């Protein structure tokens, strides 16, 4: 097929289906650029300028659309994870089983490397009594939760703190557990009881960041502290 016949064939196809051209951004840019070159440097095509602006605006809208969809999907995925973890908390029939699920199934569902329950106590015999619960439970002196969640700065804390792990992390997770970032949830265990803290540690230093939302973890902490009150009443 010679060039003339090929050009005629292309012309017929474009006339029959112009959307082939109109729907292709690269082709439209090439046609606009060719039109501007044909007019010369001393002529400004306002229609072409307007089209370029509309095209840039459309690109920004598409980027925003993709960002919103990605955020909605991530939020839905996070909600499903929290719901599954909450259901797991309701399964155990004793406190030992509860702690095993917290450090095992719940950690797997939430995709974190370590989960630790920190309880403040003033009774020296508690450590020996709770030794059979493994490393999922960490006992601390009064004031530790407040100090740890605020990095020793002593200001009032939020219920949930997301951050990179600091020098104090081994006191919660142990020396053999490398933790790069952590989610800390303050627990209200009821009137007359010292506060507790649920700590989730991840090796990835970017998994938990202060800029992230905390609504889902706040809900999980609320459920967890209510479950803990039930076990403490039975103890």
PDB file of C-alpha atoms in Angstrom:
ATOM      1  CA  UNK A   1       0.000   0.000   0.000  1.00  0.00           C
ATOM      2  CA  UNK A   2       1.478   3.350  -1.062  1.00  0.00           C
ATOM      3  CA  UNK A   3       1.489   6.496   1.092  1.00  0.00           C
ATOM      4  CA  UNK A   4      -1.509   8.023  -0.709  1.00  0.00           C
ATOM      5  CA  UNK A   5      -3.651   4.931  -0.209  1.00  0.00           C
ATOM      6  CA  UNK A   6      -2.541   4.663   3.436  1.00  0.00           C
ATOM      7  CA  UNK A   7      -3.432   8.310   4.061  1.00  0.00           C
ATOM      8  CA  UNK A   8      -6.858   7.806   2.466  1.00  0.00           C
ATOM      9  CA  UNK A   9      -7.486   4.723   4.620  1.00  0.00           C
ATOM     10  CA  UNK A  10      -6.513   6.574   7.799  1.00  0.00           C
ATOM     11  CA  UNK A  11      -8.709   9.508   6.806  1.00  0.00           C
ATOM     12  CA  UNK A  12     -11.733   7.258   6.306  1.00  0.00           C
ATOM     13  CA  UNK A  13     -11.171   5.536   9.663  1.00  0.00           C
ATOM     14  CA  UNK A  14     -10.852   8.852  11.503  1.00  0.00           C
ATOM     15  CA  UNK A  15     -14.005  10.228   9.867  1.00  0.00           C
ATOM     16  CA  UNK A  16     -15.869   7.026  10.712  1.00  0.00           C
ATOM     17  CA  UNK A  17     -14.660   6.999  14.341  1.00  0.00           C
ATOM     18  CA  UNK A  18     -13.273  10.392  15.482  1.00  0.00           C
ATOM     19  CA  UNK A  19     -13.160   9.214  19.100  1.00  0.00           C
ATOM     20  CA  UNK A  20      -9.956   7.378  18.193  1.00  0.00           C
ATOM     21  CA  UNK A  21      -8.271  10.778  17.951  1.00  0.00           C
ATOM     22  CA  UNK A  22     -10.261  12.725  20.562  1.00  0.00           C
ATOM     23  CA  UNK A  23      -9.733  10.086  23.225  1.00  0.00           C
ATOM     24  CA  UNK A  24      -5.962   9.877  22.755  1.00  0.00           C
ATOM     25  CA  UNK A  25      -4.136  12.567  24.759  1.00  0.00           C
ATOM     26  CA  UNK A  26      -0.847  12.128  22.924  1.00  0.00           C
ATOM     27  CA  UNK A  27      -2.439  12.491  19.489  1.00  0.00           C
ATOM     28  CA  UNK A  28      -4.375  15.569  20.568  1.00  0.00           C
ATOM     29  CA  UNK A  29      -1.208  17.184  21.937  1.00  0.00           C
ATOM     30  CA  UNK A  30       0.592  16.472  18.658  1.00  0.00           C
ATOM     31  CA  UNK A  31      -2.247  18.008  16.616  1.00  0.00           C
ATOM     32  CA  UNK A  32      -2.380  21.120  18.800  1.00  0.00           C
ATOM     33  CA  UNK A  33       1.395  21.534  18.609  1.00  0.00           C
ATOM     34  CA  UNK A  34       1.313  21.156  14.809  1.00  0.00           C
ATOM     35  CA  UNK A  35      -1.477  23.730  14.567  1.00  0.00           C
ATOM     36  CA  UNK A  36       0.499  26.229  16.652  1.00  0.00           C
ATOM     37  CA  UNK A  37       3.611  25.731  14.522  1.00  0.00           C
ATOM     38  CA  UNK A  38       1.582  26.297  11.374  1.00  0.00           C
ATOM     39  CA  UNK A  39       0.264  29.628  12.703  1.00  0.00           C
ATOM     40  CA  UNK A  40       3.755  30.939  13.396  1.00  0.00           C
ATOM     41  CA  UNK A  41       5.401  32.419  16.474  1.00  0.00           C
ATOM     42  CA  UNK A  42       3.569  35.782  16.246  1.00  0.00           C
ATOM     43  CA  UNK A  43       0.072  34.308  16.625  1.00  0.00           C
ATOM     44  CA  UNK A  44      -1.318  33.214  19.977  1.00  0.00           C
ATOM     45  CA  UNK A  45      -3.959  30.507  19.842  1.00  0.00           C
ATOM     46  CA  UNK A  46      -6.163  31.277  22.853  1.00  0.00           C
ATOM     47  CA  UNK A  47      -8.177  28.157  22.214  1.00  0.00           C
ATOM     48  CA  UNK A  48      -5.012  26.068  22.422  1.00  0.00           C
ATOM     49  CA  UNK A  49      -3.974  27.789  25.660  1.00  0.00           C
ATOM     50  CA  UNK A  50      -7.400  27.117  27.141  1.00  0.00           C
ATOM     51  CA  UNK A  51      -7.207  23.477  26.118  1.00  0.00           C
ATOM     52  CA  UNK A  52      -3.795  23.117  27.764  1.00  0.00           C
ATOM     53  CA  UNK A  53      -5.148  24.588  30.993  1.00  0.00           C
ATOM     54  CA  UNK A  54      -8.168  22.297  30.908  1.00  0.00           C
ATOM     55  CA  UNK A  55      -5.890  19.341  30.260  1.00  0.00           C
ATOM     56  CA  UNK A  56      -3.706  20.202  33.275  1.00  0.00           C
ATOM     57  CA  UNK A  57      -6.808  20.615  35.412  1.00  0.00           C
ATOM     58  CA  UNK A  58      -8.108  17.248  34.221  1.00  0.00           C
ATOM     59  CA  UNK A  59      -4.773  15.604  35.097  1.00  0.00           C
ATOM     60  CA  UNK A  60      -4.954  17.077  38.615  1.00  0.00           C
ATOM     61  CA  UNK A  61      -8.529  15.866  39.030  1.00  0.00           C
ATOM     62  CA  UNK A  62      -7.528  12.376  37.918  1.00  0.00           C
ATOM     63  CA  UNK A  63      -4.649  12.352  40.407  1.00  0.00           C
ATOM     64  CA  UNK A  64      -6.998  13.503  43.189  1.00  0.00           C
ATOM     65  CA  UNK A  65      -9.521  10.859  42.175  1.00  0.00           C
ATOM     66  CA  UNK A  66      -6.904   8.116  42.377  1.00  0.00           C
ATOM     67  CA  UNK A  67      -5.706   9.414  45.756  1.00  0.00           C
ATOM     68  CA  UNK A  68      -9.229   9.441  47.183  1.00  0.00           C
ATOM     69  CA  UNK A  69      -9.908   5.918  45.943  1.00  0.00           C
ATOM     70  CA  UNK A  70      -6.612   4.655  47.393  1.00  0.00           C
ATOM     71  CA  UNK A  71      -7.355   6.304  50.759  1.00  0.00           C
ATOM     72  CA  UNK A  72     -10.873   4.865  50.842  1.00  0.00           C
ATOM     73  CA  UNK A  73      -9.574   1.393  50.040  1.00  0.00           C
ATOM     74  CA  UNK A  74      -6.882   1.662  52.728  1.00  0.00           C
ATOM     75  CA  UNK A  75      -9.438   2.824  55.290  1.00  0.00           C
ATOM     76  CA  UNK A  76     -11.795  -0.031  54.425  1.00  0.00           C
ATOM     77  CA  UNK A  77      -8.948  -2.530  54.667  1.00  0.00           C
ATOM     78  CA  UNK A  78      -7.925  -1.117  58.055  1.00  0.00           C
ATOM     79  CA  UNK A  79     -11.512  -1.274  59.302  1.00  0.00           C
ATOM     80  CA  UNK A  80     -11.776  -4.935  58.307  1.00  0.00           C
ATOM     81  CA  UNK A  81      -8.515  -5.710  60.125  1.00  0.00           C
ATOM     82  CA  UNK A  82      -9.693  -4.037  63.332  1.00  0.00           C
ATOM     83  CA  UNK A  83     -13.032  -5.846  63.192  1.00  0.00           C
ATOM     84  CA  UNK A  84     -11.315  -9.203  62.789  1.00  0.00           C
ATOM     85  CA  UNK A  85      -8.958  -8.430  65.672  1.00  0.00           C
ATOM     86  CA  UNK A  86     -11.881  -7.426  67.922  1.00  0.00           C
ATOM     87  CA  UNK A  87     -13.693 -10.669  67.174  1.00  0.00           C
ATOM     88  CA  UNK A  88     -10.546 -12.578  68.169  1.00  0.00           C
ATOM     89  CA  UNK A  89     -10.504 -10.759  71.523  1.00  0.00           C
ATOM     90  CA  UNK A  90     -13.969 -12.160  72.264  1.00  0.00           C
ATOM     91  CA  UNK A  91     -13.004 -15.811  71.765  1.00  0.00           C
ATOM     92  CA  UNK A  92     -10.841 -16.748  74.822  1.00  0.00           C
ATOM     93  CA  UNK A  93     -12.403 -18.332  77.891  1.00  0.00           C
ATOM     94  CA  UNK A  94      -9.542 -17.490  80.285  1.00  0.00           C
ATOM     95  CA  UNK A  95      -6.919 -14.786  80.708  1.00  0.00           C
ATOM     96  CA  UNK A  96      -4.043 -17.005  79.555  1.00  0.00           C
ATOM     97  CA  UNK A  97      -5.896 -17.663  76.307  1.00  0.00           C
ATOM     98  CA  UNK A  98      -6.660 -13.965  75.979  1.00  0.00           C
ATOM     99  CA  UNK A  99      -2.993 -13.009  76.259  1.00  0.00           C
ATOM    100  CA  UNK A 100      -1.974 -15.766  73.825  1.00  0.00           C
ATOM    101  CA  UNK A 101      -4.401 -14.397  71.227  1.00  0.00           C
ATOM    102  CA  UNK A 102      -3.199 -10.825  71.790  1.00  0.00           C
ATOM    103  CA  UNK A 103       0.435 -11.700  71.123  1.00  0.00           C
ATOM    104  CA  UNK A 104      -0.376 -14.213  68.386  1.00  0.00           C
ATOM    105  CA  UNK A 105      -3.536 -13.912  66.265  1.00  0.00           C
ATOM    106  CA  UNK A 106      -4.116 -10.203  66.912  1.00  0.00           C
ATOM    107  CA  UNK A 107      -0.523  -9.347  66.017  1.00  0.00           C
ATOM    108  CA  UNK A 108      -0.827 -11.369  62.790  1.00  0.00           C
ATOM    109  CA  UNK A 109      -4.156  -9.785  61.824  1.00  0.00           C
ATOM    110  CA  UNK A 110      -2.869  -6.251  62.394  1.00  0.00           C
ATOM    111  CA  UNK A 111       0.460  -7.104  60.703  1.00  0.00           C
ATOM    112  CA  UNK A 112       2.681  -5.940  63.525  1.00  0.00           C
ATOM    113  CA  UNK A 113       5.753  -7.737  64.849  1.00  0.00           C
ATOM    114  CA  UNK A 114       5.179  -7.351  68.588  1.00  0.00           C
ATOM    115  CA  UNK A 115       2.213  -6.681  70.861  1.00  0.00           C
ATOM    116  CA  UNK A 116       2.815  -5.980  74.544  1.00  0.00           C
ATOM    117  CA  UNK A 117       0.390  -5.287  77.376  1.00  0.00           C
ATOM    118  CA  UNK A 118       1.986  -3.004  79.959  1.00  0.00           C
ATOM    119  CA  UNK A 119       0.433  -2.989  83.456  1.00  0.00           C
ATOM    120  CA  UNK A 120       1.597  -0.756  86.249  1.00  0.00           C
ATOM    121  CA  UNK A 121       1.756  -2.365  89.682  1.00  0.00           C
ATOM    122  CA  UNK A 122       2.911  -1.642  93.211  1.00  0.00           C
ATOM    123  CA  UNK A 123       2.782  -5.259  94.400  1.00  0.00           C
ATOM    124  CA  UNK A 124       6.128  -7.098  94.189  1.00  0.00           C
ATOM    125  CA  UNK A 125       4.431 -10.509  94.018  1.00  0.00           C
ATOM    126  CA  UNK A 126       2.619  -9.766  90.736  1.00  0.00           C
ATOM    127  CA  UNK A 127       5.629 -10.565  88.572  1.00  0.00           C
ATOM    128  CA  UNK A 128       5.930 -14.114  89.932  1.00  0.00           C
ATOM    129  CA  UNK A 129       2.166 -14.674  89.753  1.00  0.00           C
ATOM    130  CA  UNK A 130       1.997 -13.619  86.102  1.00  0.00           C
ATOM    131  CA  UNK A 131       5.206 -15.302  84.943  1.00  0.00           C
ATOM    132  CA  UNK A 132       3.284 -17.992  83.055  1.00  0.00           C
ATOM    133  CA  UNK A 133       1.844 -15.438  80.612  1.00  0.00           C
ATOM    134  CA  UNK A 134       5.111 -15.190  78.666  1.00  0.00           C
ATOM    135  CA  UNK A 135       6.574 -12.027  77.202  1.00  0.00           C
ATOM    136  CA  UNK A 136       3.212 -10.636  76.068  1.00  0.00           C
ATOM    137  CA  UNK A 137       2.806  -9.002  79.476  1.00  0.00           C
ATOM    138  CA  UNK A 138       5.152  -6.323  80.800  1.00  0.00           C
ATOM    139  CA  UNK A 139       4.896  -5.073  84.403  1.00  0.00           C
ATOM    140  CA  UNK A 140       6.057  -1.567  85.263  1.00  0.00           C
ATOM    141  CA  UNK A 141       6.203   0.854  88.148  1.00  0.00           C
ATOM    142  CA  UNK A 142       3.543   3.575  88.606  1.00  0.00           C
ATOM    143  CA  UNK A 143       3.995   6.460  86.196  1.00  0.00           C
ATOM    144  CA  UNK A 144       5.736   4.379  83.516  1.00  0.00           C
ATOM    145  CA  UNK A 145       2.839   4.549  81.014  1.00  0.00           C
ATOM    146  CA  UNK A 146       2.609   8.340  81.181  1.00  0.00           C
ATOM    147  CA  UNK A 147       6.379   8.730  80.951  1.00  0.00           C
ATOM    148  CA  UNK A 148       6.785   6.273  78.071  1.00  0.00           C
ATOM    149  CA  UNK A 149       3.952   7.667  75.954  1.00  0.00           C
ATOM    150  CA  UNK A 150       5.331  11.201  76.268  1.00  0.00           C
ATOM    151  CA  UNK A 151       9.003  10.465  76.013  1.00  0.00           C
ATOM    152  CA  UNK A 152       9.639  11.804  79.509  1.00  0.00           C
ATOM    153  CA  UNK A 153       8.223  15.257  78.733  1.00  0.00           C
ATOM    154  CA  UNK A 154       5.414  14.914  81.262  1.00  0.00           C
ATOM    155  CA  UNK A 155       2.627  16.639  79.335  1.00  0.00           C
ATOM    156  CA  UNK A 156      -0.916  15.170  79.170  1.00  0.00           C
ATOM    157  CA  UNK A 157      -1.154  12.353  76.659  1.00  0.00           C
ATOM    158  CA  UNK A 158      -3.541  11.414  73.899  1.00  0.00           C
ATOM    159  CA  UNK A 159      -5.113   7.995  74.106  1.00  0.00           C
ATOM    160  CA  UNK A 160      -3.222   6.826  71.016  1.00  0.00           C
ATOM    161  CA  UNK A 161       0.336   7.812  70.081  1.00  0.00           C
ATOM    162  CA  UNK A 162       1.974   6.826  66.780  1.00  0.00           C
ATOM    163  CA  UNK A 163       5.717   7.396  66.402  1.00  0.00           C
ATOM    164  CA  UNK A 164       9.173   6.032  65.641  1.00  0.00           C
ATOM    165  CA  UNK A 165      10.492   3.863  68.441  1.00  0.00           C
ATOM    166  CA  UNK A 166      12.922   5.517  70.849  1.00  0.00           C
ATOM    167  CA  UNK A 167      15.653   4.429  73.223  1.00  0.00           C
ATOM    168  CA  UNK A 168      13.109   3.168  75.781  1.00  0.00           C
ATOM    169  CA  UNK A 169      11.590   0.606  73.399  1.00  0.00           C
ATOM    170  CA  UNK A 170      13.611  -2.375  74.757  1.00  0.00           C
ATOM    171  CA  UNK A 171      12.011  -1.849  78.180  1.00  0.00           C
ATOM    172  CA  UNK A 172       8.670  -2.770  76.583  1.00  0.00           C
ATOM    173  CA  UNK A 173       9.513  -5.132  73.729  1.00  0.00           C
ATOM    174  CA  UNK A 174      12.751  -6.659  75.028  1.00  0.00           C
ATOM    175  CA  UNK A 175      16.326  -6.352  73.857  1.00  0.00           C
ATOM    176  CA  UNK A 176      15.932  -9.088  71.211  1.00  0.00           C
ATOM    177  CA  UNK A 177      12.992  -7.410  69.481  1.00  0.00           C
ATOM    178  CA  UNK A 178      14.093  -4.720  66.983  1.00  0.00           C
ATOM    179  CA  UNK A 179      11.302  -2.164  66.756  1.00  0.00           C
ATOM    180  CA  UNK A 180      11.388   0.769  64.343  1.00  0.00           C
ATOM    181  CA  UNK A 181       7.964   2.320  64.992  1.00  0.00           C
ATOM    182  CA  UNK A 182       5.160   1.793  67.465  1.00  0.00           C
ATOM    183  CA  UNK A 183       1.505   2.436  68.226  1.00  0.00           C
ATOM    184  CA  UNK A 184       0.801   3.099  71.906  1.00  0.00           C
ATOM    185  CA  UNK A 185      -2.722   2.923  73.380  1.00  0.00           C
ATOM    186  CA  UNK A 186      -3.390   4.120  76.905  1.00  0.00           C
ATOM    187  CA  UNK A 187      -5.858   1.878  78.771  1.00  0.00           C
ATOM    188  CA  UNK A 188      -8.265   2.987  81.480  1.00  0.00           C
ATOM    189  CA  UNK A 189      -8.711  -0.174  83.553  1.00  0.00           C
ATOM    190  CA  UNK A 190     -11.359   1.199  85.855  1.00  0.00           C
ATOM    191  CA  UNK A 191     -11.716   3.197  89.055  1.00  0.00           C
ATOM    192  CA  UNK A 192      -9.067   2.496  91.648  1.00  0.00           C
ATOM    193  CA  UNK A 193      -6.705   0.764  89.207  1.00  0.00           C
ATOM    194  CA  UNK A 194      -3.454   2.015  87.744  1.00  0.00           C
ATOM    195  CA  UNK A 195      -3.455   2.704  83.985  1.00  0.00           C
ATOM    196  CA  UNK A 196      -2.212   0.246  81.398  1.00  0.00           C
ATOM    197  CA  UNK A 197      -0.837   0.500  77.881  1.00  0.00           C
ATOM    198  CA  UNK A 198      -1.165  -1.656  74.795  1.00  0.00           C
ATOM    199  CA  UNK A 199       1.954  -1.333  72.645  1.00  0.00           C
ATOM    200  CA  UNK A 200       2.248  -2.523  69.043  1.00  0.00           C
ATOM    201  CA  UNK A 201       5.754  -2.559  67.622  1.00  0.00           C
ATOM    202  CA  UNK A 202       6.850  -2.925  64.005  1.00  0.00           C
ATOM    203  CA  UNK A 203      10.309  -3.383  62.558  1.00  0.00           C
ATOM    204  CA  UNK A 204       9.369  -0.989  59.750  1.00  0.00           C
ATOM    205  CA  UNK A 205      10.213   2.534  61.022  1.00  0.00           C
ATOM    206  CA  UNK A 206       7.609   4.028  58.698  1.00  0.00           C
ATOM    207  CA  UNK A 207       4.632   1.833  59.593  1.00  0.00           C
ATOM    208  CA  UNK A 208       3.393   4.100  62.385  1.00  0.00           C
ATOM    209  CA  UNK A 209       3.658   7.878  61.916  1.00  0.00           C
ATOM    210  CA  UNK A 210       2.187  10.827  63.850  1.00  0.00           C
ATOM    211  CA  UNK A 211       0.452  12.045  60.686  1.00  0.00           C
ATOM    212  CA  UNK A 212      -1.731   8.932  60.464  1.00  0.00           C
ATOM    213  CA  UNK A 213      -5.313   8.787  61.706  1.00  0.00           C
ATOM    214  CA  UNK A 214      -5.990   7.094  65.036  1.00  0.00           C
ATOM    215  CA  UNK A 215      -9.765   6.524  64.954  1.00  0.00           C
ATOM    216  CA  UNK A 216      -9.541   2.775  64.325  1.00  0.00           C
ATOM    217  CA  UNK A 217      -6.867   2.207  66.970  1.00  0.00           C
ATOM    218  CA  UNK A 218      -8.855   4.309  69.445  1.00  0.00           C
ATOM    219  CA  UNK A 219     -11.835   2.025  68.868  1.00  0.00           C
ATOM    220  CA  UNK A 220      -9.644  -1.055  69.295  1.00  0.00           C
ATOM    221  CA  UNK A 221      -8.197   0.354  72.535  1.00  0.00           C
ATOM    222  CA  UNK A 222     -11.723   1.002  73.856  1.00  0.00           C
ATOM    223  CA  UNK A 223     -12.707  -2.606  73.179  1.00  0.00           C
ATOM    224  CA  UNK A 224      -9.454  -3.949  74.634  1.00  0.00           C
ATOM    225  CA  UNK A 225      -9.727  -2.033  77.904  1.00  0.00           C
ATOM    226  CA  UNK A 226     -13.295  -3.242  78.410  1.00  0.00           C
ATOM    227  CA  UNK A 227     -12.140  -6.826  77.896  1.00  0.00           C
ATOM    228  CA  UNK A 228      -9.314  -6.242  80.377  1.00  0.00           C
ATOM    229  CA  UNK A 229     -11.750  -4.915  83.004  1.00  0.00           C
ATOM    230  CA  UNK A 230     -13.695  -8.143  82.717  1.00  0.00           C
ATOM    231  CA  UNK A 231     -10.603 -10.273  83.287  1.00  0.00           C
ATOM    232  CA  UNK A 232      -9.447  -8.092  86.182  1.00  0.00           C
ATOM    233  CA  UNK A 233     -12.832  -8.492  87.899  1.00  0.00           C
ATOM    234  CA  UNK A 234     -12.533 -12.263  87.612  1.00  0.00           C
ATOM    235  CA  UNK A 235      -8.938 -12.299  88.888  1.00  0.00           C
TER     236      UNK A 235
END
